[in-house]
Short mmCIF file of C-alpha atoms in Angstrom, two decimals:
data_model
loop_
_atom_site.label_atom_id
_atom_site.label_comp_id
_atom_site.label_asym_id
_atom_site.label_seq_id
_atom_site.Cartn_x
_atom_site.Cartn_y
_atom_site.Cartn_z
CA UNK A 1 -23.38 26.45 60.72
CA UNK A 2 -27.30 26.82 62.25
CA UNK A 3 -28.42 24.03 59.01
CA UNK A 4 -25.57 21.72 59.46
CA UNK A 5 -25.78 21.34 63.02
CA UNK A 6 -29.48 20.77 62.50
CA UNK A 7 -29.09 18.34 59.64
CA UNK A 8 -26.79 16.35 62.05
CA UNK A 9 -28.41 16.56 65.29
CA UNK A 10 -31.37 15.29 63.07
CA UNK A 11 -29.79 12.06 62.07
CA UNK A 12 -28.75 11.49 65.74
CA UNK A 13 -32.26 12.43 67.05
CA UNK A 14 -33.49 9.36 64.59
CA UNK A 15 -33.39 6.56 67.05
CA UNK A 16 -35.76 3.69 67.35
CA UNK A 17 -38.86 4.24 69.76
CA UNK A 18 -38.18 2.52 73.24
CA UNK A 19 -40.93 0.55 74.66
CA UNK A 20 -41.32 -0.42 78.76
CA UNK A 21 -40.77 -3.57 80.21
CA UNK A 22 -43.42 -6.40 79.66
CA UNK A 23 -44.80 -9.16 82.20
CA UNK A 24 -45.64 -11.28 79.53
CA UNK A 25 -42.08 -11.74 78.27
CA UNK A 26 -39.66 -14.05 80.05
CA UNK A 27 -36.51 -14.90 79.40
CA UNK A 28 -35.62 -18.56 80.44
CA UNK A 29 -31.76 -18.27 79.56
CA UNK A 30 -28.91 -17.62 77.18
CA UNK A 31 -25.97 -19.90 76.48
CA UNK A 32 -22.82 -20.28 74.29
CA UNK A 33 -21.53 -22.90 72.60
CA UNK A 34 -18.32 -21.93 73.47
CA UNK A 35 -17.10 -19.86 76.57
CA UNK A 36 -14.02 -18.55 77.07
CA UNK A 37 -13.68 -18.53 72.88
CA UNK A 38 -10.50 -17.43 70.95
CA UNK A 39 -10.54 -14.74 69.47
CA UNK A 40 -11.64 -15.23 65.32
CA UNK A 41 -13.41 -18.33 66.22
CA UNK A 42 -17.03 -17.66 66.73
CA UNK A 43 -19.78 -19.24 69.44
CA UNK A 44 -23.36 -19.39 68.77
CA UNK A 45 -25.46 -17.47 71.43
CA UNK A 46 -28.86 -18.69 71.89
CA UNK A 47 -31.73 -17.07 73.92
CA UNK A 48 -34.65 -18.74 75.20
CA UNK A 49 -37.83 -17.20 76.30
CA UNK A 50 -41.67 -17.45 76.41
CA UNK A 51 -44.19 -14.74 74.62
CA UNK A 52 -45.85 -14.20 71.67
CA UNK A 53 -44.95 -12.98 68.37
CA UNK A 54 -41.24 -12.25 69.80
CA UNK A 55 -38.61 -10.53 68.19
CA UNK A 56 -34.93 -10.17 69.10
CA UNK A 57 -32.41 -7.52 69.28
CA UNK A 58 -28.55 -8.47 70.15
CA UNK A 59 -25.60 -6.21 70.96
CA UNK A 60 -21.82 -6.89 71.90
CA UNK A 61 -20.21 -4.23 73.61
CA UNK A 62 -17.35 -5.68 71.99
CA UNK A 63 -17.27 -7.76 69.04
CA UNK A 64 -19.42 -8.67 66.32
CA UNK A 65 -22.82 -10.36 65.94
CA UNK A 66 -23.59 -11.86 62.71
CA UNK A 67 -27.56 -13.42 62.08
CA UNK A 68 -30.55 -12.24 63.81
CA UNK A 69 -33.25 -14.04 65.53
CA UNK A 70 -33.27 -16.86 68.56
CA UNK A 71 -29.52 -17.89 67.65
CA UNK A 72 -26.78 -15.78 66.70
CA UNK A 73 -22.88 -16.14 65.63
CA UNK A 74 -20.69 -14.22 67.72
CA UNK A 75 -16.72 -13.40 67.02
CA UNK A 76 -13.99 -11.45 68.24
CA UNK A 77 -10.69 -10.31 67.21
CA UNK A 78 -7.94 -9.93 68.79
CA UNK A 79 -8.39 -6.42 69.94
CA UNK A 80 -11.63 -7.29 71.52
CA UNK A 81 -9.97 -9.85 74.71
CA UNK A 82 -11.25 -9.45 78.12
CA UNK A 83 -14.59 -10.50 79.51
CA UNK A 84 -17.72 -9.05 76.68
CA UNK A 85 -20.91 -8.29 77.15
CA UNK A 86 -23.73 -9.49 75.21
CA UNK A 87 -27.14 -8.17 75.97
CA UNK A 88 -30.83 -9.48 74.50
CA UNK A 89 -33.14 -7.95 74.18
CA UNK A 90 -36.74 -9.71 73.66
CA UNK A 91 -39.67 -7.35 72.64
CA UNK A 92 -43.42 -7.55 71.57
CA UNK A 93 -46.12 -5.27 71.43
CA UNK A 94 -46.95 -5.85 75.25
CA UNK A 95 -42.98 -4.67 75.92
CA UNK A 96 -39.83 -5.53 76.15
CA UNK A 97 -37.08 -7.54 78.39
CA UNK A 98 -33.57 -7.87 78.19
CA UNK A 99 -30.80 -10.07 79.81
CA UNK A 100 -27.24 -10.20 79.43
CA UNK A 101 -24.27 -13.15 78.86
CA UNK A 102 -20.66 -12.64 79.57
CA UNK A 103 -18.62 -14.01 77.24
CA UNK A 104 -14.37 -14.31 77.56
CA UNK A 105 -12.52 -13.54 74.49
CA UNK A 106 -9.08 -15.07 74.73
CA UNK A 107 -5.99 -14.39 72.48
CA UNK A 108 -5.58 -15.42 69.30
CA UNK A 109 -2.09 -18.07 68.79
CA UNK A 110 -0.66 -19.61 65.82
CA UNK A 111 -1.96 -23.38 65.75
CA UNK B 1 -31.61 38.28 49.41
CA UNK B 2 -30.86 35.56 46.75
CA UNK B 3 -27.35 36.78 46.34
CA UNK B 4 -26.80 36.11 50.12
CA UNK B 5 -28.28 32.86 50.21
CA UNK B 6 -26.30 31.62 47.48
CA UNK B 7 -23.60 32.49 49.33
CA UNK B 8 -24.74 31.20 52.68
CA UNK B 9 -25.16 27.93 51.06
CA UNK B 10 -21.47 27.72 49.36
CA UNK B 11 -20.31 28.87 52.92
CA UNK B 12 -22.46 25.87 54.33
CA UNK B 13 -21.32 23.33 51.84
CA UNK B 14 -17.05 23.85 52.00
CA UNK B 15 -12.72 24.75 53.38
CA UNK B 16 -10.45 23.35 56.17
CA UNK B 17 -7.14 21.11 56.40
CA UNK B 18 -6.82 17.80 57.97
CA UNK B 19 -8.52 15.28 59.95
CA UNK B 20 -7.78 11.29 59.23
CA UNK B 21 -7.33 7.82 60.56
CA UNK B 22 -4.76 5.39 59.32
CA UNK B 23 -6.36 2.55 61.32
CA UNK B 24 -8.66 0.84 58.70
CA UNK B 25 -11.78 0.80 60.14
CA UNK B 26 -12.21 3.63 63.16
CA UNK B 27 -15.41 5.12 63.70
CA UNK B 28 -15.80 8.70 63.35
CA UNK B 29 -14.79 11.32 60.19
CA UNK B 30 -11.58 9.92 58.58
CA UNK B 31 -8.72 12.15 58.57
CA UNK B 32 -8.83 14.15 55.62
CA UNK B 33 -5.47 14.30 54.40
CA UNK B 34 -5.57 17.40 51.78
CA UNK B 35 -2.36 20.12 52.02
CA UNK B 36 -3.03 22.08 54.89
CA UNK B 37 -3.29 26.09 54.47
CA UNK B 38 -3.02 29.08 56.38
CA UNK B 39 -5.46 30.97 58.25
CA UNK B 40 -7.54 33.30 55.67
CA UNK B 41 -7.80 36.57 55.80
CA UNK B 42 -10.75 39.13 56.59
CA UNK B 43 -14.03 37.75 55.08
CA UNK B 44 -12.74 35.46 52.47
CA UNK B 45 -15.00 32.48 52.58
CA UNK B 46 -13.88 29.08 51.23
CA UNK B 47 -16.01 25.86 50.78
CA UNK B 48 -15.04 22.50 49.71
CA UNK B 49 -16.85 19.36 49.27
CA UNK B 50 -14.31 16.60 49.57
CA UNK B 51 -14.76 12.73 48.28
CA UNK B 52 -13.03 10.09 49.95
CA UNK B 53 -12.68 6.28 49.05
CA UNK B 54 -10.42 4.14 51.40
CA UNK B 55 -9.82 0.55 51.62
CA UNK B 56 -8.11 -1.90 54.13
CA UNK B 57 -7.60 -5.61 53.18
CA UNK B 58 -4.15 -7.00 55.28
CA UNK B 59 -3.56 -7.77 58.47
CA UNK B 60 -0.39 -6.28 60.33
CA UNK B 61 1.48 -7.44 62.95
CA UNK B 62 3.81 -5.18 64.66
CA UNK B 63 5.85 -3.78 61.00
CA UNK B 64 5.11 -6.83 59.23
CA UNK B 65 2.15 -8.72 57.13
CA UNK B 66 0.39 -11.34 59.11
CA UNK B 67 -1.06 -13.79 57.41
CA UNK B 68 -1.95 -16.59 59.74
CA UNK B 69 -5.55 -15.68 60.31
CA UNK B 70 -7.60 -18.72 58.40
CA UNK B 71 -9.70 -15.80 56.54
CA UNK B 72 -9.79 -12.66 54.44
CA UNK B 73 -11.04 -9.45 55.83
CA UNK B 74 -11.68 -6.27 53.96
CA UNK B 75 -12.99 -2.90 55.02
CA UNK B 76 -14.19 0.13 52.97
CA UNK B 77 -15.37 3.16 53.09
CA UNK B 78 -17.07 5.68 50.50
CA UNK B 79 -17.19 9.00 52.77
CA UNK B 80 -17.66 12.89 51.78
CA UNK B 81 -16.97 16.13 54.05
CA UNK B 82 -18.16 19.51 53.79
CA UNK B 83 -15.69 21.98 55.09
CA UNK B 84 -16.09 25.74 55.29
CA UNK B 85 -13.54 28.08 56.74
CA UNK B 86 -14.94 32.21 57.07
CA UNK B 87 -11.95 34.91 57.78
CA UNK B 88 -13.52 36.79 60.61
CA UNK B 89 -10.58 38.91 60.82
CA UNK B 90 -7.20 38.85 59.52
CA UNK B 91 -5.81 36.94 62.39
CA UNK B 92 -9.06 34.98 63.60
CA UNK B 93 -10.74 31.98 60.88
CA UNK B 94 -13.51 30.17 61.89
CA UNK B 95 -13.62 26.50 60.26
CA UNK B 96 -16.17 23.76 60.09
CA UNK B 97 -16.59 20.40 58.49
CA UNK B 98 -19.23 17.54 58.39
CA UNK B 99 -18.65 14.13 57.72
CA UNK B 100 -21.31 11.55 55.81
CA UNK B 101 -20.50 7.98 55.20
CA UNK B 102 -22.40 6.73 52.10
CA UNK B 103 -20.91 3.54 53.67
CA UNK B 104 -18.79 1.77 56.13
CA UNK B 105 -18.04 -1.86 55.43
CA UNK B 106 -16.33 -4.31 56.88
CA UNK B 107 -16.39 -7.82 55.43
CA UNK B 108 -15.47 -11.31 55.30
CA UNK B 109 -16.03 -12.37 51.25
CA UNK B 110 -18.66 -14.83 50.83
CA UNK B 111 -19.25 -14.93 55.49
CA UNK B 112 -20.23 -12.01 56.34
CA UNK B 113 -20.95 -8.03 55.93
CA UNK B 114 -21.66 -5.28 58.08
CA UNK B 115 -21.97 -1.86 56.68
CA UNK B 116 -23.09 1.28 58.86
CA UNK B 117 -23.90 4.74 56.87
CA UNK B 118 -24.92 7.49 57.84
CA UNK B 119 -23.66 11.33 59.20
CA UNK B 120 -20.36 11.31 60.95
CA UNK B 121 -19.32 14.16 63.18
CA UNK B 122 -19.27 18.07 63.27
CA UNK B 123 -16.01 20.00 63.96
CA UNK B 124 -15.76 23.78 64.56
CA UNK B 125 -12.26 24.95 64.82
CA UNK B 126 -10.73 28.37 65.36
CA UNK B 127 -7.30 29.31 63.58
CA UNK B 128 -5.19 31.97 64.54
CA UNK B 129 -2.77 33.93 61.95
CA UNK B 130 -0.38 33.59 64.51
CA UNK B 131 2.19 35.63 62.41
CA UNK B 132 2.16 36.22 59.03
CA UNK B 133 5.22 38.13 57.06
CA UNK B 134 4.42 38.53 52.97
CA UNK B 135 8.15 40.16 52.12
CA UNK B 136 9.51 36.35 53.83
CA UNK B 137 6.10 34.46 52.50
CA UNK B 138 6.19 33.20 55.96
CA UNK B 139 2.93 31.88 58.28
CA UNK B 140 2.55 30.69 61.11
CA UNK B 141 -1.37 29.48 62.10
CA UNK B 142 -2.12 27.47 65.12
CA UNK B 143 -5.56 26.01 65.29
CA UNK B 144 -7.74 24.77 68.06
CA UNK B 145 -11.24 22.94 67.66
CA UNK B 146 -13.83 20.05 68.75
CA UNK B 147 -15.79 17.27 67.02
CA UNK B 148 -19.19 16.76 68.24
CA UNK B 149 -20.25 13.33 67.75
CA UNK B 150 -23.35 14.39 66.07
CA UNK B 151 -24.15 11.85 63.65
CA UNK B 152 -24.72 8.27 63.45
CA UNK B 153 -24.01 5.94 66.51
CA UNK B 154 -25.40 2.94 67.91
CA UNK B 155 -27.01 1.77 64.35
CA UNK B 156 -28.54 -1.44 64.18
CA UNK B 157 -29.42 -3.85 61.36
CA UNK B 158 -32.69 -5.94 62.04
CA UNK B 159 -32.08 -5.44 65.58
CA UNK B 160 -28.81 -6.42 65.92
CA UNK B 161 -25.89 -3.61 66.88
CA UNK B 162 -23.17 -3.07 63.96
CA UNK B 163 -19.82 -3.26 65.74
CA UNK B 164 -18.18 -0.20 66.87
CA UNK B 165 -15.48 0.01 64.02
CA UNK B 166 -18.46 0.58 61.13
CA UNK B 167 -20.39 3.31 63.40
CA UNK B 168 -20.43 6.65 61.36
CA UNK B 169 -19.89 8.71 64.30
CA UNK B 170 -17.17 8.71 66.95
CA UNK B 171 -19.34 8.36 69.77
CA UNK B 172 -17.73 11.33 71.96
CA UNK B 173 -16.41 14.50 71.87
CA UNK B 174 -12.35 15.20 70.52
CA UNK B 175 -10.50 17.71 70.88
CA UNK B 176 -7.59 18.96 68.67
CA UNK B 177 -4.99 21.25 68.90
CA UNK B 178 -2.32 21.69 65.90
CA UNK B 179 0.26 24.25 64.32
CA UNK B 180 0.81 24.68 60.75
CA UNK B 181 4.05 27.10 59.74
CA UNK B 182 4.96 28.01 56.06
CA UNK B 183 7.44 29.30 53.98
CA UNK B 184 7.54 30.14 50.03
CA UNK B 185 10.51 30.22 48.49
CA UNK B 186 10.03 31.31 44.40
CA UNK B 187 7.82 28.79 42.97
CA UNK B 188 8.10 26.58 45.94
CA UNK B 189 6.78 26.54 49.39
CA UNK B 190 7.54 24.12 52.30
CA UNK B 191 5.13 23.43 54.56
CA UNK B 192 4.97 21.49 58.21
CA UNK B 193 2.16 20.60 60.22
CA UNK B 194 1.92 18.89 64.10
CA UNK B 195 -1.57 17.81 65.67
CA UNK B 196 -2.56 16.59 68.52
CA UNK B 197 -6.15 14.61 69.62
CA UNK B 198 -7.30 13.99 72.32
CA UNK B 199 -10.61 11.25 72.25
CA UNK B 200 -13.31 11.43 75.26
CA UNK B 201 -14.57 8.13 76.46
CA UNK B 202 -17.42 6.34 74.71
CA UNK B 203 -20.10 5.66 76.87
CA UNK B 204 -22.94 5.01 75.22
CA UNK B 205 -26.34 2.64 76.47
CA UNK B 206 -23.60 -0.39 74.71
CA UNK B 207 -20.08 0.78 74.63
CA UNK B 208 -17.44 1.70 76.86
CA UNK B 209 -14.31 2.25 74.99
CA UNK B 210 -11.80 5.06 74.74
CA UNK B 211 -10.07 5.61 71.70
CA UNK B 212 -5.98 6.80 72.64
CA UNK B 213 -4.24 10.20 71.87
CA UNK B 214 -3.46 10.76 68.39
CA UNK B 215 -0.37 12.78 67.23
CA UNK B 216 0.22 13.69 63.54
CA UNK B 217 3.54 15.58 62.33
CA UNK B 218 3.37 16.28 58.05
CA UNK B 219 6.28 17.92 55.97
CA UNK B 220 4.47 19.26 52.63
CA UNK B 221 6.50 20.44 49.63
CA UNK B 222 4.33 22.59 47.14
CA UNK B 223 5.23 23.35 43.79
CA UNK B 224 3.55 25.45 41.18
CA UNK B 225 4.78 24.37 37.30
CA UNK B 226 2.22 26.77 35.79
CA UNK B 227 -0.05 29.20 37.20
CA UNK B 228 -2.71 27.20 37.35
CA UNK B 229 -1.42 24.14 38.45
CA UNK B 230 -0.08 22.93 41.52
CA UNK B 231 1.52 20.02 43.01
CA UNK B 232 1.64 19.02 46.91
CA UNK B 233 4.24 16.15 48.23
CA UNK B 234 3.53 15.57 51.58
CA UNK B 235 4.99 13.10 54.16
CA UNK B 236 2.51 12.38 57.04
CA UNK B 237 3.24 10.27 60.05
CA UNK B 238 0.35 9.10 62.30
CA UNK B 239 0.85 7.95 65.64
CA UNK B 240 -1.58 6.61 67.94
CA UNK B 241 -1.91 5.50 71.52
CA UNK B 242 -3.21 2.11 72.23
CA UNK B 243 -7.14 2.56 73.53
CA UNK B 244 -8.08 1.45 76.82
CA UNK B 245 -11.42 -0.08 77.85
CA UNK B 246 -13.78 -1.09 80.59
CA UNK B 247 -11.66 -1.17 84.57
CA UNK B 248 -8.96 1.22 82.49
CA UNK B 249 -7.41 -2.17 80.79
CA UNK B 250 -5.21 -1.47 78.22
CA UNK B 251 -6.04 -3.10 74.72
CA UNK B 252 -3.29 -4.50 73.39
CA UNK B 253 -3.80 -4.67 69.84
CA UNK B 254 -4.92 -1.42 69.31
CA UNK B 255 -2.57 1.74 68.59
CA UNK B 256 -0.36 2.32 65.42
CA UNK B 257 2.30 4.31 63.80
CA UNK B 258 2.05 4.76 60.27
CA UNK B 259 3.75 6.70 57.74
CA UNK B 260 2.20 7.78 54.29
CA UNK B 261 3.00 9.48 51.57
CA UNK B 262 -0.07 11.94 49.99
CA UNK B 263 0.56 13.27 46.30
CA UNK B 264 -1.98 15.83 45.63
CA UNK B 265 -2.36 17.80 42.21
CA UNK B 266 -4.58 20.82 42.02
CA UNK B 267 -6.10 22.74 39.68
CA UNK B 268 -7.30 26.63 39.85
CA UNK B 269 -10.40 27.10 37.67
CA UNK B 270 -11.45 30.63 36.76
CA UNK B 271 -13.77 32.49 39.34
CA UNK B 272 -12.24 30.84 42.19
CA UNK B 273 -12.72 27.22 41.58
CA UNK B 274 -10.45 24.76 42.51
CA UNK B 275 -10.23 20.79 41.76
CA UNK B 276 -8.00 18.72 43.79
CA UNK B 277 -7.02 15.10 43.79
CA UNK B 278 -5.07 13.31 46.39
CA UNK B 279 -4.31 9.94 47.40
CA UNK B 280 -2.76 8.17 50.88
CA UNK B 281 0.13 5.94 50.07
CA UNK B 282 1.42 3.65 53.25
CA UNK B 283 5.11 3.57 53.51
CA UNK B 284 5.41 2.13 56.55
CA UNK B 285 3.26 0.45 59.13
CA UNK B 286 3.35 -0.69 62.41
CA UNK B 287 0.36 -2.06 64.62
CA UNK B 288 0.18 -3.49 67.79
CA UNK B 289 -0.93 -6.89 68.38
CA UNK B 290 -2.86 -8.15 65.28
CA UNK B 291 -4.92 -5.32 63.43
CA UNK B 292 -6.27 -5.01 60.13
CA UNK B 293 -4.23 -2.19 58.35
CA UNK B 294 -5.07 0.71 56.59
CA UNK B 295 -4.49 -0.33 52.90
CA UNK B 296 -5.13 3.21 50.66
CA UNK B 297 -7.30 5.99 50.08
CA UNK B 298 -8.03 8.29 47.16
CA UNK B 299 -10.02 11.79 47.61
CA UNK B 300 -11.20 14.43 44.68
CA UNK B 301 -12.24 17.94 46.56
CA UNK B 302 -13.93 20.81 44.63
CA UNK B 303 -13.17 24.40 46.74
CA UNK B 304 -14.78 27.43 46.23
CA UNK B 305 -13.29 30.51 47.15
CA UNK B 306 -15.06 33.80 47.89
CA UNK B 307 -13.32 37.02 48.72
CA UNK B 308 -16.20 39.43 49.85
CA UNK B 309 -14.01 42.75 50.10
CA UNK B 310 -12.91 42.30 46.44
CA UNK B 311 -16.55 41.54 45.79
CA UNK B 312 -18.13 44.85 47.12
CA UNK B 313 -15.08 46.38 45.30
CA UNK B 314 -16.29 45.30 42.37
CA UNK B 315 -19.77 45.78 42.86
CA UNK B 316 -18.71 50.01 43.90
CA UNK B 317 -16.20 49.82 40.83
CA UNK B 318 -19.15 48.69 38.41
CA UNK B 319 -22.00 50.90 40.37
CA UNK B 320 -20.22 54.07 41.50
CA UNK B 321 -23.10 56.25 42.02
CA UNK B 322 -25.59 53.71 42.44
CA UNK B 323 -26.02 53.91 46.83
CA UNK B 324 -26.28 58.24 46.35
CA UNK B 325 -28.96 58.09 43.66
CA UNK B 326 -31.42 55.82 46.02
#
């Protein structure tokens, strides 16, 4: 039991390192090509940021994000209806900053 | 010492009953729908290793197939679970299980694919031998337990977080209680199983979500046509209430009611090794709103049972003066 628990906890602890905030990175804006977006459709999300050697991380609290980098595609199914938060994390060796955009997902209807 | 280590390892790798989801892609361990077992006798250990493949590919709205979506989506998972049970006393059995996903994939063929993998949840349960009458071949075994979200959650690929549906761990504690009743008649046994599971709110850095409560009711028919061969036929109803999200908003396209037929065959090898194979086939599906529905699952399980009291007795009879001569 101890071994099992240890293995599981070890796996749960293997998360990425957190970087501190950086004054050398600035997020100017995050835009969505379609907002609100109908369930099962796609909205293109783009982040505009300044800084050197930037990398980008994305999270949606409901729905799916496809792709990586400056531009990603966001889509959500019928169960993700509502006002959803997409968070973009911009980071480099100096640290990171993050910002969000809210995208509303509306119900899908037969066409 | 080596012998003890061996048994400890086996203990760590095998035993219990039933935990799965009828929805295609739900976070956390799936329900392992093998035939439920009564509480173990004192100092008996069972350890089993399960492998399960599940597949989903059809959308449902209420009880009908929904074909209006302009794309196809497919979900599958390859999952293994180690289950161990030990009879601490004749009335109390301790059970544990730990799941691991080799993959938990959701894809739109040719367009995109999301794949999570890693440890799922760790379950700890206490099963009680509330009533046992060997003459009547009647047993009543209630169980209470907790599933700990020890596995991988908030998993990312190329700095992009995977959707909650393919995260290996449930991301929150789950509490369950169930009752198993079995009655034997000659070569046949009939059993009933009822279970309730409460999922705690998932409140991680990125997710705020609560799965609905889950109810499971199952009827088992067990028949042993030959000494070493057993057939189990199970009809099971899984019902889950709707999920909720931020501000306690109810998610209309969540929750389901599915009836499964689960046939199972088990062969008992020498030295208390068992091999089982079973499958989950949905007979009836009802999904609120529009949801990707459960398709089918196939599973195999290897189980080892160790009776420590019989083992000690055999050891003593093989070496009757052993301890005195020392």
